[in-house]
Coordinates of N, CA and C in Angstrom, one line a residue:
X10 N 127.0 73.0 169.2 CA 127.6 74.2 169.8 C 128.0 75.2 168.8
X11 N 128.2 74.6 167.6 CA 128.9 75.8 166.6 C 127.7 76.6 166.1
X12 N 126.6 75.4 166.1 CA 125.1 76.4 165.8 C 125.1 78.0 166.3
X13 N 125.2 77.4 167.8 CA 124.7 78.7 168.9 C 125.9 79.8 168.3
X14 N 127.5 79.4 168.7 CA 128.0 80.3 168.4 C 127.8 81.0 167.3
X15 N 127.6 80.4 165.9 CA 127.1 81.1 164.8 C 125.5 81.9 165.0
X16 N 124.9 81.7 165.7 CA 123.6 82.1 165.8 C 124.2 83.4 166.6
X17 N 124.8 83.1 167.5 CA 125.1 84.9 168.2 C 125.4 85.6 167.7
X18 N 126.8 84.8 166.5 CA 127.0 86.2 165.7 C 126.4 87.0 164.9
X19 N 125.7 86.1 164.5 CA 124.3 86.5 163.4 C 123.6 87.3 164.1
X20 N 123.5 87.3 165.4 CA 122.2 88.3 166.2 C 123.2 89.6 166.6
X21 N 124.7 89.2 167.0 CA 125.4 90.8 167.3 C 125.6 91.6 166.4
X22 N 125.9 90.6 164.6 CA 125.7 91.8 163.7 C 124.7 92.1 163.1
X23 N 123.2 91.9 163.6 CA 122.1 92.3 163.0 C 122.0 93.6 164.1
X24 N 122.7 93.7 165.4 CA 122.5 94.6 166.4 C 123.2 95.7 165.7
X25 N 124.3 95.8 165.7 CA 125.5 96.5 165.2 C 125.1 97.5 163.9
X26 N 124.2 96.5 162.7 CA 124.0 97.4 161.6 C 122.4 98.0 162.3
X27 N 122.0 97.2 162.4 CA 120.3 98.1 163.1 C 120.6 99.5 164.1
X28 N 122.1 99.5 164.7 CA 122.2 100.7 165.1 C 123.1 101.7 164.4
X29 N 124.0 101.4 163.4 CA 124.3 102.3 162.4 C 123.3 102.6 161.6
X30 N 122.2 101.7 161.2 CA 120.8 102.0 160.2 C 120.6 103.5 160.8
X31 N 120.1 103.0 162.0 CA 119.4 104.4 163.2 C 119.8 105.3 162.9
X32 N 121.1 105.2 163.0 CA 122.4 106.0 163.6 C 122.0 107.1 162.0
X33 N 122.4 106.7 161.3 CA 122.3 107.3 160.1 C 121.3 108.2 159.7
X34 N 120.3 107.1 159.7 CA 118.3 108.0 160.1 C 118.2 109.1 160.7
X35 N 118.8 108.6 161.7 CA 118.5 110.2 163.1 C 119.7 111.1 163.0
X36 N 120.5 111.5 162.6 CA 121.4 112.5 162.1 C 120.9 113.7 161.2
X37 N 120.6 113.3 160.6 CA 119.8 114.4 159.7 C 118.7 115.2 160.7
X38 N 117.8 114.0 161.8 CA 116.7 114.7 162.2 C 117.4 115.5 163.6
X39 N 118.7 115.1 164.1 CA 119.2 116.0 165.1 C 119.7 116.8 165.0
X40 N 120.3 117.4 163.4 CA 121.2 118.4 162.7 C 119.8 119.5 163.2
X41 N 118.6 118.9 162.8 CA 117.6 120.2 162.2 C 117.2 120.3 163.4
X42 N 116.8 119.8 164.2 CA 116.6 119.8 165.7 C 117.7 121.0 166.7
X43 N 118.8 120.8 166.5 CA 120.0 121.7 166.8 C 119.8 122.8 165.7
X44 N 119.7 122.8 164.6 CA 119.2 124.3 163.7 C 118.2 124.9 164.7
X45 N 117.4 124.8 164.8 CA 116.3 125.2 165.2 C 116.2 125.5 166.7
X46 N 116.8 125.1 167.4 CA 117.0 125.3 168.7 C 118.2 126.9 168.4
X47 N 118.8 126.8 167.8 CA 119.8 128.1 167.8 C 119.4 129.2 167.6
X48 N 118.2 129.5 166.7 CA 117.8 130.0 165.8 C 117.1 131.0 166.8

């Protein structure tokens, strides 16, 4: 049982940084996206 629970957490923090990864990635391309829309 301690397996599983250690295996979840291992999968919610691979979740967690794979969406701050994103998160980080796509900021830059929504800044210029909103530039350009104003414009």
């Amino acid at each position: 049982m301690a397996t599983i629970g250690w295996i979840a957490t291992a999968a919610v923090g691979a979740i967690i940084v794979g969406g701050v990864v994103v998160g980080v990635i796509s900021v830059p391309d929504i800044r210029r996206y909103l530039k350009m829309r104003s414009m």
